[in-house]
């Protein structure tokens, strides 16, 4: 296991990075959505310079670009390793206090700042696989931010290892850290020409040994509701409250199908994520997800029909609909380049890991990167219970991810000659 660096261990890196608040904001119109994300970008550039990565820099948008030059003469593709620096808006990312639990006992862990937040191996079976190993949690008031600072730490330790071990053969390697992935904008201002990569891997996955080359396809969908306003003291037979229309629509949504809380595996869903407004006007925002892109339209039609049926109960109210494409299932692109996965599988096997290919019930920067011309599947980091106060990560999983990347760059150097898109 390649964890004995002269600098920071992967665990130390993660625990440093998560203490920098980088929570993104879906309501912001700026890029990045929160300026504080740049604080981590600047630190990462400083660390990359300290590791003698000469071209490392961050731009006005908070992206971090860096290059590890090739040490082979073989004409092989340029590969990129990518992770995102922001944390999810679902749960507070302010004043994160990471806790290292050495040699986990296997008993429930009561987090110290909120005794109601308990990591219980009877509820999270993956914890049982870390008995006797070190794990990292937050303190109970925040998420941890291993999503995706575990990925950032893993990539940074790869950089350190390769810079300190120039005898390991590899082609040109690009490093990319992105802001705003959690709000679906991680590639909005990315300069792919400057990045200059041919293929990529995100480090944004979960359990040890998993490899993800398939994501949801995703749309955003909004219902705009216009009520009829009147003074509430004189509203009889006049007022039509837009908030009540919105509530009635949400109440009629499917409860036993097409909801996140009752779906799994390859099942899609519709999910209301925000209701805003006043008695006069209101909006309901949804996210629509499915592995089959064509089914997004079917799910949206289901919502439309519910809304129109509800509207019959509120004469005078009006509704309109809007949709926006968010990302598409990256499998359509990645399956055109099967060697991306086969090279990864060989690297996993060299590390003694079982290669577990599975779909992501979500998306990554890799979804958009793939459709922008940079095929980009996803490699594990170990992160668990993401976007919640119960988030945790196994240190051994992160260390094994570093091992995989070290092997992966060598597989590309050995077998990547003459590969093209």
Tab-separated table of C-alpha atoms in Angstrom:
chain	number	residue	atom	x	y	z
A	1	UNK	CA	0.000	0.000	0.000
A	2	UNK	CA	1.492	3.304	-1.100
A	3	UNK	CA	0.666	5.427	1.917
A	4	UNK	CA	4.081	6.268	3.311
A	5	UNK	CA	4.615	9.649	1.667
A	6	UNK	CA	7.081	12.142	3.021
A	7	UNK	CA	4.342	14.779	3.013
A	8	UNK	CA	0.728	14.385	4.070
A	9	UNK	CA	-1.012	11.033	4.211
A	10	UNK	CA	-4.249	10.817	2.278
A	11	UNK	CA	-6.155	10.960	5.584
A	12	UNK	CA	-4.283	14.064	6.699
A	13	UNK	CA	-5.002	15.736	3.396
A	14	UNK	CA	-8.702	14.992	3.604
A	15	UNK	CA	-8.942	16.266	7.169
A	16	UNK	CA	-7.232	19.512	6.171
A	17	UNK	CA	-9.336	20.053	3.073
A	18	UNK	CA	-12.719	19.450	4.688
A	19	UNK	CA	-12.100	22.230	7.195
A	20	UNK	CA	-12.211	24.727	4.319
A	21	UNK	CA	-15.866	25.592	3.692
A	22	UNK	CA	-16.579	25.124	-0.022
A	23	UNK	CA	-20.332	24.601	-0.024
A	24	UNK	CA	-21.903	25.562	-3.357
A	25	UNK	CA	-25.193	27.441	-3.737
A	26	UNK	CA	-27.855	26.405	-6.281
A	27	UNK	CA	-29.578	29.799	-5.983
A	28	UNK	CA	-26.496	31.821	-6.901
A	29	UNK	CA	-26.072	33.143	-10.434
A	30	UNK	CA	-22.315	33.700	-10.105
A	31	UNK	CA	-19.550	31.249	-11.045
A	32	UNK	CA	-18.367	29.729	-8.906
A	33	UNK	CA	-21.628	29.922	-7.020
A	34	UNK	CA	-19.730	30.730	-3.807
A	35	UNK	CA	-16.452	32.626	-3.769
A	36	UNK	CA	-15.199	30.604	-0.789
A	37	UNK	CA	-14.609	27.615	-3.063
A	38	UNK	CA	-11.584	29.468	-4.394
A	39	UNK	CA	-9.916	29.218	-0.984
A	40	UNK	CA	-9.372	25.506	-1.535
A	41	UNK	CA	-8.387	26.055	-5.164
A	42	UNK	CA	-5.618	28.414	-4.069
A	43	UNK	CA	-4.378	25.999	-1.393
A	44	UNK	CA	-4.240	23.143	-3.890
A	45	UNK	CA	-2.182	25.241	-6.303
A	46	UNK	CA	0.240	26.079	-3.499
A	47	UNK	CA	0.594	22.395	-2.642
A	48	UNK	CA	1.064	21.427	-6.287
A	49	UNK	CA	3.823	24.017	-6.641
A	50	UNK	CA	5.460	22.619	-3.528
A	51	UNK	CA	5.402	19.231	-5.248
A	52	UNK	CA	7.234	20.807	-8.227
A	53	UNK	CA	4.227	20.753	-10.552
A	54	UNK	CA	5.319	23.864	-12.376
A	55	UNK	CA	2.236	24.754	-14.418
A	56	UNK	CA	-0.356	24.368	-11.640
A	57	UNK	CA	-2.727	27.318	-11.541
A	58	UNK	CA	-6.284	28.357	-10.799
A	59	UNK	CA	-8.376	30.642	-12.957
A	60	UNK	CA	-11.051	33.253	-12.322
A	61	UNK	CA	-13.700	30.540	-12.054
A	62	UNK	CA	-11.937	28.470	-9.403
A	63	UNK	CA	-10.801	25.576	-11.622
A	64	UNK	CA	-7.399	24.101	-10.866
A	65	UNK	CA	-5.344	22.866	-13.833
A	66	UNK	CA	-2.008	21.053	-13.575
A	67	UNK	CA	0.236	18.742	-15.592
A	68	UNK	CA	2.577	15.925	-14.691
A	69	UNK	CA	4.840	15.686	-17.770
A	70	UNK	CA	5.339	12.330	-19.477
A	71	UNK	CA	8.488	10.382	-18.687
A	72	UNK	CA	8.062	7.999	-21.613
A	73	UNK	CA	8.632	8.472	-25.331
A	74	UNK	CA	5.647	6.326	-26.284
A	75	UNK	CA	2.895	8.168	-28.185
A	76	UNK	CA	0.052	7.530	-25.751
A	77	UNK	CA	-3.113	9.517	-25.005
A	78	UNK	CA	-3.181	12.199	-22.340
A	79	UNK	CA	-5.295	11.113	-19.375
A	80	UNK	CA	-6.829	13.325	-16.719
A	81	UNK	CA	-7.822	12.693	-13.116
A	82	UNK	CA	-10.625	14.917	-11.866
A	83	UNK	CA	-12.389	15.649	-8.569
A	84	UNK	CA	-14.659	18.457	-7.393
A	85	UNK	CA	-13.854	20.841	-4.580
A	86	UNK	CA	-17.370	21.923	-3.565
A	87	UNK	CA	-19.631	20.248	-1.023
A	88	UNK	CA	-23.365	19.716	-1.323
A	89	UNK	CA	-25.910	22.360	-0.268
A	90	UNK	CA	-28.067	19.612	1.300
A	91	UNK	CA	-26.293	19.830	4.662
A	92	UNK	CA	-24.115	22.430	6.353
A	93	UNK	CA	-20.456	22.548	5.349
A	94	UNK	CA	-19.476	25.312	7.784
A	95	UNK	CA	-17.042	24.636	10.648
A	96	UNK	CA	-16.582	20.967	9.792
A	97	UNK	CA	-14.708	19.127	12.528
A	98	UNK	CA	-13.280	15.910	11.069
A	99	UNK	CA	-12.704	13.069	13.508
A	100	UNK	CA	-10.293	10.188	12.937
A	101	UNK	CA	-11.552	6.988	14.556
A	102	UNK	CA	-8.568	4.680	14.736
A	103	UNK	CA	-9.087	0.927	14.579
A	104	UNK	CA	-12.879	1.119	14.418
A	105	UNK	CA	-14.354	-1.235	17.023
A	106	UNK	CA	-17.490	-2.241	15.159
A	107	UNK	CA	-19.802	-0.616	17.691
A	108	UNK	CA	-22.189	2.258	16.917
A	109	UNK	CA	-20.443	5.638	16.823
A	110	UNK	CA	-22.261	8.475	18.594
A	111	UNK	CA	-21.039	11.715	17.095
A	112	UNK	CA	-20.000	14.101	19.880
A	113	UNK	CA	-21.713	17.346	18.833
A	114	UNK	CA	-25.140	15.746	18.362
A	115	UNK	CA	-25.808	12.508	20.224
A	116	UNK	CA	-28.801	11.771	17.980
A	117	UNK	CA	-26.459	11.278	15.009
A	118	UNK	CA	-25.252	7.692	15.254
A	119	UNK	CA	-23.318	5.606	12.754
A	120	UNK	CA	-24.712	2.128	13.295
A	121	UNK	CA	-23.242	-0.902	11.500
A	122	UNK	CA	-26.653	-2.565	11.727
A	123	UNK	CA	-27.967	0.186	9.453
A	124	UNK	CA	-24.825	0.686	7.366
A	125	UNK	CA	-23.390	-2.730	6.602
A	126	UNK	CA	-20.308	-1.286	4.908
A	127	UNK	CA	-19.089	-0.121	8.320
A	128	UNK	CA	-18.600	-3.785	9.249
A	129	UNK	CA	-15.968	-4.082	6.538
A	130	UNK	CA	-13.907	-1.444	8.340
A	131	UNK	CA	-13.671	-3.075	11.750
A	132	UNK	CA	-10.089	-2.700	12.883
A	133	UNK	CA	-9.448	0.006	10.287
A	134	UNK	CA	-9.397	3.794	10.556
A	135	UNK	CA	-12.430	5.801	9.485
A	136	UNK	CA	-13.123	9.524	9.353
A	137	UNK	CA	-16.424	11.203	10.288
A	138	UNK	CA	-17.627	14.714	11.019
A	139	UNK	CA	-18.764	15.708	14.517
A	140	UNK	CA	-22.548	15.567	14.077
A	141	UNK	CA	-23.390	19.135	13.053
A	142	UNK	CA	-22.244	19.044	9.411
A	143	UNK	CA	-21.542	16.754	6.541
A	144	UNK	CA	-17.939	15.570	6.276
A	145	UNK	CA	-17.162	16.664	2.728
A	146	UNK	CA	-15.494	13.432	1.674
A	147	UNK	CA	-17.704	13.995	-1.369
A	148	UNK	CA	-15.488	14.903	-3.058
A	149	UNK	CA	-12.515	15.985	-1.005
A	150	UNK	CA	-11.613	12.336	-0.616
A	151	UNK	CA	-11.179	12.356	-4.394
A	152	UNK	CA	-9.099	15.536	-4.179
A	153	UNK	CA	-6.862	14.015	-1.479
A	154	UNK	CA	-6.411	10.791	-3.469
A	155	UNK	CA	-5.348	12.672	-6.595
A	156	UNK	CA	-2.990	14.900	-4.630
A	157	UNK	CA	-1.295	11.861	-3.110
A	158	UNK	CA	-0.978	10.340	-6.572
A	159	UNK	CA	0.750	13.526	-7.718
A	160	UNK	CA	3.141	13.397	-4.789
A	161	UNK	CA	3.956	9.745	-5.342
A	162	UNK	CA	4.648	10.149	-9.050
A	163	UNK	CA	6.735	13.284	-8.563
A	164	UNK	CA	8.828	11.485	-5.945
A	165	UNK	CA	9.153	8.289	-7.989
A	166	UNK	CA	10.150	9.299	-11.526
A	167	UNK	CA	11.073	5.704	-12.367
A	168	UNK	CA	7.356	4.857	-12.679
A	169	UNK	CA	6.613	5.125	-16.415
A	170	UNK	CA	3.630	7.204	-17.464
A	171	UNK	CA	2.420	9.502	-20.190
A	172	UNK	CA	1.284	13.084	-19.757
A	173	UNK	CA	-1.182	13.317	-16.874
A	174	UNK	CA	-3.562	16.208	-16.397
A	175	UNK	CA	-5.005	17.132	-13.007
A	176	UNK	CA	-8.345	18.934	-12.794
A	177	UNK	CA	-10.264	20.167	-9.761
A	178	UNK	CA	-13.687	21.670	-10.434
A	179	UNK	CA	-16.073	23.918	-8.490
A	180	UNK	CA	-19.880	23.680	-8.408
A	181	UNK	CA	-20.279	20.008	-9.323
A	182	UNK	CA	-22.898	19.592	-6.606
A	183	UNK	CA	-25.165	22.190	-8.216
A	184	UNK	CA	-24.751	20.733	-11.696
A	185	UNK	CA	-22.418	23.383	-13.099
A	186	UNK	CA	-19.024	21.758	-12.692
A	187	UNK	CA	-18.114	22.010	-16.371
A	188	UNK	CA	-19.882	25.274	-17.273
A	189	UNK	CA	-16.707	27.361	-17.514
A	190	UNK	CA	-14.184	24.605	-18.101
A	191	UNK	CA	-11.586	25.234	-20.806
A	192	UNK	CA	-11.220	21.808	-22.389
A	193	UNK	CA	-8.678	23.056	-24.908
A	194	UNK	CA	-6.443	24.283	-22.110
A	195	UNK	CA	-6.917	21.027	-20.216
A	196	UNK	CA	-5.699	19.120	-23.263
A	197	UNK	CA	-6.721	15.615	-22.206
A	198	UNK	CA	-7.943	12.723	-24.369
A	199	UNK	CA	-9.570	10.558	-21.698
A	200	UNK	CA	-10.360	11.093	-18.030
A	201	UNK	CA	-11.452	9.497	-14.786
A	202	UNK	CA	-13.325	11.189	-11.968
A	203	UNK	CA	-12.489	10.198	-8.408
A	204	UNK	CA	-16.015	10.574	-7.037
A	205	UNK	CA	-17.239	7.044	-6.320
A	206	UNK	CA	-18.150	5.018	-3.264
A	207	UNK	CA	-17.292	1.512	-2.112
A	208	UNK	CA	-13.899	-0.112	-2.576
A	209	UNK	CA	-13.517	-1.747	-5.980
A	210	UNK	CA	-16.445	-0.044	-7.677
A	211	UNK	CA	-16.167	1.447	-11.148
A	212	UNK	CA	-19.004	3.452	-12.635
A	213	UNK	CA	-19.444	4.046	-16.353
A	214	UNK	CA	-23.185	4.727	-16.340
A	215	UNK	CA	-25.167	7.560	-14.774
A	216	UNK	CA	-28.711	8.816	-14.712
A	217	UNK	CA	-29.895	11.070	-17.483
A	218	UNK	CA	-31.274	14.182	-15.840
A	219	UNK	CA	-33.652	17.050	-16.460
A	220	UNK	CA	-34.841	19.919	-14.344
A	221	UNK	CA	-38.577	20.584	-14.542
A	222	UNK	CA	-40.536	23.537	-13.162
A	223	UNK	CA	-44.239	24.226	-12.758
A	224	UNK	CA	-45.170	27.910	-12.639
A	225	UNK	CA	-48.493	28.593	-10.940
A	226	UNK	CA	-50.443	31.841	-11.184
A	227	UNK	CA	-53.250	32.239	-8.691
A	228	UNK	CA	-55.861	34.960	-8.287
A	229	UNK	CA	-54.988	37.402	-5.533
A	230	UNK	CA	-57.421	39.362	-3.365
A	231	UNK	CA	-57.414	40.918	0.083
A	232	UNK	CA	-57.926	37.966	2.447
A	233	UNK	CA	-60.616	39.856	4.311
A	234	UNK	CA	-62.666	40.142	1.142
A	235	UNK	CA	-61.509	37.043	-0.710
A	236	UNK	CA	-64.718	35.002	-0.759
A	237	UNK	CA	-65.333	33.648	-4.264
A	238	UNK	CA	-62.356	35.654	-5.537
A	239	UNK	CA	-59.037	34.343	-4.257
A	240	UNK	CA	-57.303	31.324	-5.749
A	241	UNK	CA	-54.225	30.669	-3.623
A	242	UNK	CA	-51.224	29.562	-5.727
A	243	UNK	CA	-49.595	27.965	-2.686
A	244	UNK	CA	-52.597	25.703	-2.212
A	245	UNK	CA	-52.451	24.696	-5.869
A	246	UNK	CA	-48.776	23.821	-5.396
A	247	UNK	CA	-49.503	21.833	-2.253
A	248	UNK	CA	-52.276	19.902	-4.009
A	249	UNK	CA	-49.976	19.009	-6.907
A	250	UNK	CA	-47.239	17.745	-4.609
A	251	UNK	CA	-49.793	15.766	-2.601
A	252	UNK	CA	-50.920	13.960	-5.759
A	253	UNK	CA	-47.423	12.871	-6.817
A	254	UNK	CA	-46.872	9.090	-6.945
A	255	UNK	CA	-46.007	7.645	-3.542
A	256	UNK	CA	-45.362	3.984	-4.291
A	257	UNK	CA	-43.548	4.456	-7.614
A	258	UNK	CA	-41.368	7.144	-9.211
A	259	UNK	CA	-40.260	8.597	-5.871
A	260	UNK	CA	-36.633	8.495	-4.629
A	261	UNK	CA	-37.682	6.924	-1.347
A	262	UNK	CA	-39.203	3.866	-3.067
A	263	UNK	CA	-36.870	3.369	-6.052
A	264	UNK	CA	-33.500	1.637	-6.474
A	265	UNK	CA	-31.135	0.109	-9.009
A	266	UNK	CA	-32.233	1.065	-12.556
A	267	UNK	CA	-35.526	2.694	-11.527
A	268	UNK	CA	-35.996	6.385	-12.309
A	269	UNK	CA	-37.844	8.991	-10.270
A	270	UNK	CA	-39.419	12.431	-10.092
A	271	UNK	CA	-38.464	14.495	-7.072
A	272	UNK	CA	-39.760	17.896	-5.958
A	273	UNK	CA	-36.788	19.808	-4.555
A	274	UNK	CA	-38.125	23.305	-3.984
A	275	UNK	CA	-41.425	25.155	-3.580
A	276	UNK	CA	-41.324	28.945	-3.606
A	277	UNK	CA	-43.867	31.697	-3.858
A	278	UNK	CA	-46.748	33.612	-2.349
A	279	UNK	CA	-50.504	33.334	-2.580
A	280	UNK	CA	-50.382	35.073	-5.976
A	281	UNK	CA	-47.617	33.089	-7.695
A	282	UNK	CA	-45.685	29.943	-6.855
A	283	UNK	CA	-43.250	27.523	-8.452
A	284	UNK	CA	-42.448	23.873	-7.893
A	285	UNK	CA	-39.014	22.707	-9.005
A	286	UNK	CA	-38.365	19.044	-9.764
A	287	UNK	CA	-35.433	16.906	-10.726
A	288	UNK	CA	-36.254	14.095	-13.153
A	289	UNK	CA	-33.941	11.076	-13.337
A	290	UNK	CA	-33.741	7.848	-15.336
A	291	UNK	CA	-31.067	5.686	-16.934
A	292	UNK	CA	-33.108	5.647	-20.139
A	293	UNK	CA	-33.102	9.167	-21.533
A	294	UNK	CA	-36.379	8.649	-23.400
A	295	UNK	CA	-38.175	8.003	-20.128
A	296	UNK	CA	-37.509	11.535	-18.897
A	297	UNK	CA	-40.265	12.805	-21.192
A	298	UNK	CA	-42.621	10.127	-19.870
A	299	UNK	CA	-41.957	11.141	-16.264
A	300	UNK	CA	-42.484	14.801	-17.080
A	301	UNK	CA	-45.758	13.991	-18.809
A	302	UNK	CA	-46.880	12.205	-15.655
A	303	UNK	CA	-46.272	15.378	-13.637
A	304	UNK	CA	-48.013	17.532	-16.242
A	305	UNK	CA	-51.136	15.395	-16.179
A	306	UNK	CA	-51.244	15.492	-12.388
A	307	UNK	CA	-50.896	19.275	-12.445
A	308	UNK	CA	-53.607	19.724	-15.073
A	309	UNK	CA	-55.990	17.473	-13.160
A	310	UNK	CA	-55.383	19.460	-9.972
A	311	UNK	CA	-55.907	22.699	-11.879
A	312	UNK	CA	-59.511	21.673	-12.550
A	313	UNK	CA	-60.117	22.025	-8.812
A	314	UNK	CA	-58.939	25.670	-8.823
A	315	UNK	CA	-60.908	27.649	-11.457
A	316	UNK	CA	-59.097	30.829	-12.393
A	317	UNK	CA	-55.589	29.542	-11.679
A	318	UNK	CA	-53.091	29.108	-14.502
A	319	UNK	CA	-50.026	26.924	-14.850
A	320	UNK	CA	-47.120	26.652	-17.271
A	321	UNK	CA	-44.189	24.282	-17.526
A	322	UNK	CA	-40.457	24.611	-18.221
A	323	UNK	CA	-37.758	22.007	-18.598
A	324	UNK	CA	-33.975	22.154	-18.820
A	325	UNK	CA	-31.495	19.451	-19.745
A	326	UNK	CA	-29.017	18.853	-16.926
A	327	UNK	CA	-26.889	15.876	-17.996
A	328	UNK	CA	-27.116	12.599	-19.891
A	329	UNK	CA	-26.112	9.010	-19.229
A	330	UNK	CA	-22.397	8.890	-19.957
A	331	UNK	CA	-22.586	5.211	-20.925
A	332	UNK	CA	-23.604	6.219	-24.463
A	333	UNK	CA	-20.157	7.784	-24.902
A	334	UNK	CA	-17.936	5.585	-22.755
A	335	UNK	CA	-19.092	2.312	-24.320
A	336	UNK	CA	-17.519	3.529	-27.573
A	337	UNK	CA	-14.101	3.266	-25.886
A	338	UNK	CA	-14.094	-0.083	-24.033
A	339	UNK	CA	-10.363	0.128	-23.312
A	340	UNK	CA	-11.031	2.899	-20.747
A	341	UNK	CA	-12.756	0.354	-18.537
A	342	UNK	CA	-10.501	-2.590	-19.392
A	343	UNK	CA	-7.385	-0.606	-18.451
A	344	UNK	CA	-9.009	0.326	-15.149
A	345	UNK	CA	-9.982	-3.301	-14.523
A	346	UNK	CA	-6.393	-4.381	-15.042
A	347	UNK	CA	-5.206	-1.739	-12.562
A	348	UNK	CA	-7.761	-2.907	-9.993
A	349	UNK	CA	-6.651	-6.505	-10.463
A	350	UNK	CA	-2.994	-5.563	-10.054
A	351	UNK	CA	-3.988	-4.128	-6.673
A	352	UNK	CA	-5.767	-7.329	-5.702
A	353	UNK	CA	-9.214	-5.772	-5.996
A	354	UNK	CA	-12.361	-7.233	-7.482
A	355	UNK	CA	-13.574	-4.965	-10.281
A	356	UNK	CA	-17.221	-4.106	-9.586
A	357	UNK	CA	-18.881	-2.275	-12.455
A	358	UNK	CA	-22.132	-0.587	-11.495
A	359	UNK	CA	-24.280	2.410	-12.439
A	360	UNK	CA	-24.437	5.640	-10.434
A	361	UNK	CA	-27.858	6.698	-9.182
A	362	UNK	CA	-26.788	10.247	-9.768
A	363	UNK	CA	-24.318	12.118	-11.928
A	364	UNK	CA	-20.727	13.275	-11.882
A	365	UNK	CA	-18.683	15.811	-13.779
A	366	UNK	CA	-17.898	12.808	-15.938
A	367	UNK	CA	-21.426	12.853	-17.362
A	368	UNK	CA	-20.971	16.259	-18.931
A	369	UNK	CA	-17.297	15.779	-19.714
A	370	UNK	CA	-18.137	12.654	-21.701
A	371	UNK	CA	-20.636	14.528	-23.861
A	372	UNK	CA	-18.175	17.397	-24.284
A	373	UNK	CA	-15.761	14.975	-25.906
A	374	UNK	CA	-13.767	13.778	-22.890
A	375	UNK	CA	-14.937	10.225	-22.014
A	376	UNK	CA	-14.814	10.022	-18.240
A	377	UNK	CA	-15.947	7.131	-16.012
A	378	UNK	CA	-15.771	7.161	-12.210
A	379	UNK	CA	-13.415	5.455	-9.732
A	380	UNK	CA	-14.129	4.697	-6.053
A	381	UNK	CA	-12.955	6.814	-3.124
A	382	UNK	CA	-14.671	5.028	-0.231
A	383	UNK	CA	-17.081	7.859	0.653
A	384	UNK	CA	-20.326	6.773	2.331
A	385	UNK	CA	-23.614	8.381	3.485
A	386	UNK	CA	-22.815	11.420	1.387
A	387	UNK	CA	-24.702	14.715	1.717
A	388	UNK	CA	-25.556	13.900	5.327
A	389	UNK	CA	-24.304	14.303	8.877
A	390	UNK	CA	-23.557	10.571	8.901
A	391	UNK	CA	-21.057	10.875	6.052
A	392	UNK	CA	-17.866	8.889	6.587
A	393	UNK	CA	-14.956	7.411	4.678
A	394	UNK	CA	-12.537	4.565	5.273
A	395	UNK	CA	-8.882	5.561	5.218
A	396	UNK	CA	-7.860	2.196	3.754
A	397	UNK	CA	-10.271	2.712	0.859
A	398	UNK	CA	-8.661	6.037	0.001
A	399	UNK	CA	-5.203	4.487	0.197
A	400	UNK	CA	-6.244	1.694	-2.134
A	401	UNK	CA	-7.599	4.265	-4.596
A	402	UNK	CA	-4.144	5.856	-4.701
A	403	UNK	CA	-2.688	2.414	-5.402
A	404	UNK	CA	-5.135	1.919	-8.273
A	405	UNK	CA	-4.202	5.239	-9.878
A	406	UNK	CA	-0.494	4.442	-9.661
A	407	UNK	CA	-1.132	1.160	-11.438
A	408	UNK	CA	-3.541	2.754	-13.912
A	409	UNK	CA	-1.037	5.271	-15.268
A	410	UNK	CA	1.384	2.388	-15.866
A	411	UNK	CA	-1.259	0.329	-17.683
A	412	UNK	CA	-1.939	3.291	-19.978
A	413	UNK	CA	1.803	3.688	-20.605
A	414	UNK	CA	2.124	0.008	-21.451
A	415	UNK	CA	-0.986	-0.453	-23.599
A	416	UNK	CA	-2.139	2.959	-24.720
A	417	UNK	CA	-0.022	3.283	-27.843
A	418	UNK	CA	-1.960	4.223	-30.994
A	419	UNK	CA	-5.303	4.535	-29.213
A	420	UNK	CA	-7.513	7.243	-30.674
A	421	UNK	CA	-10.998	8.569	-30.208
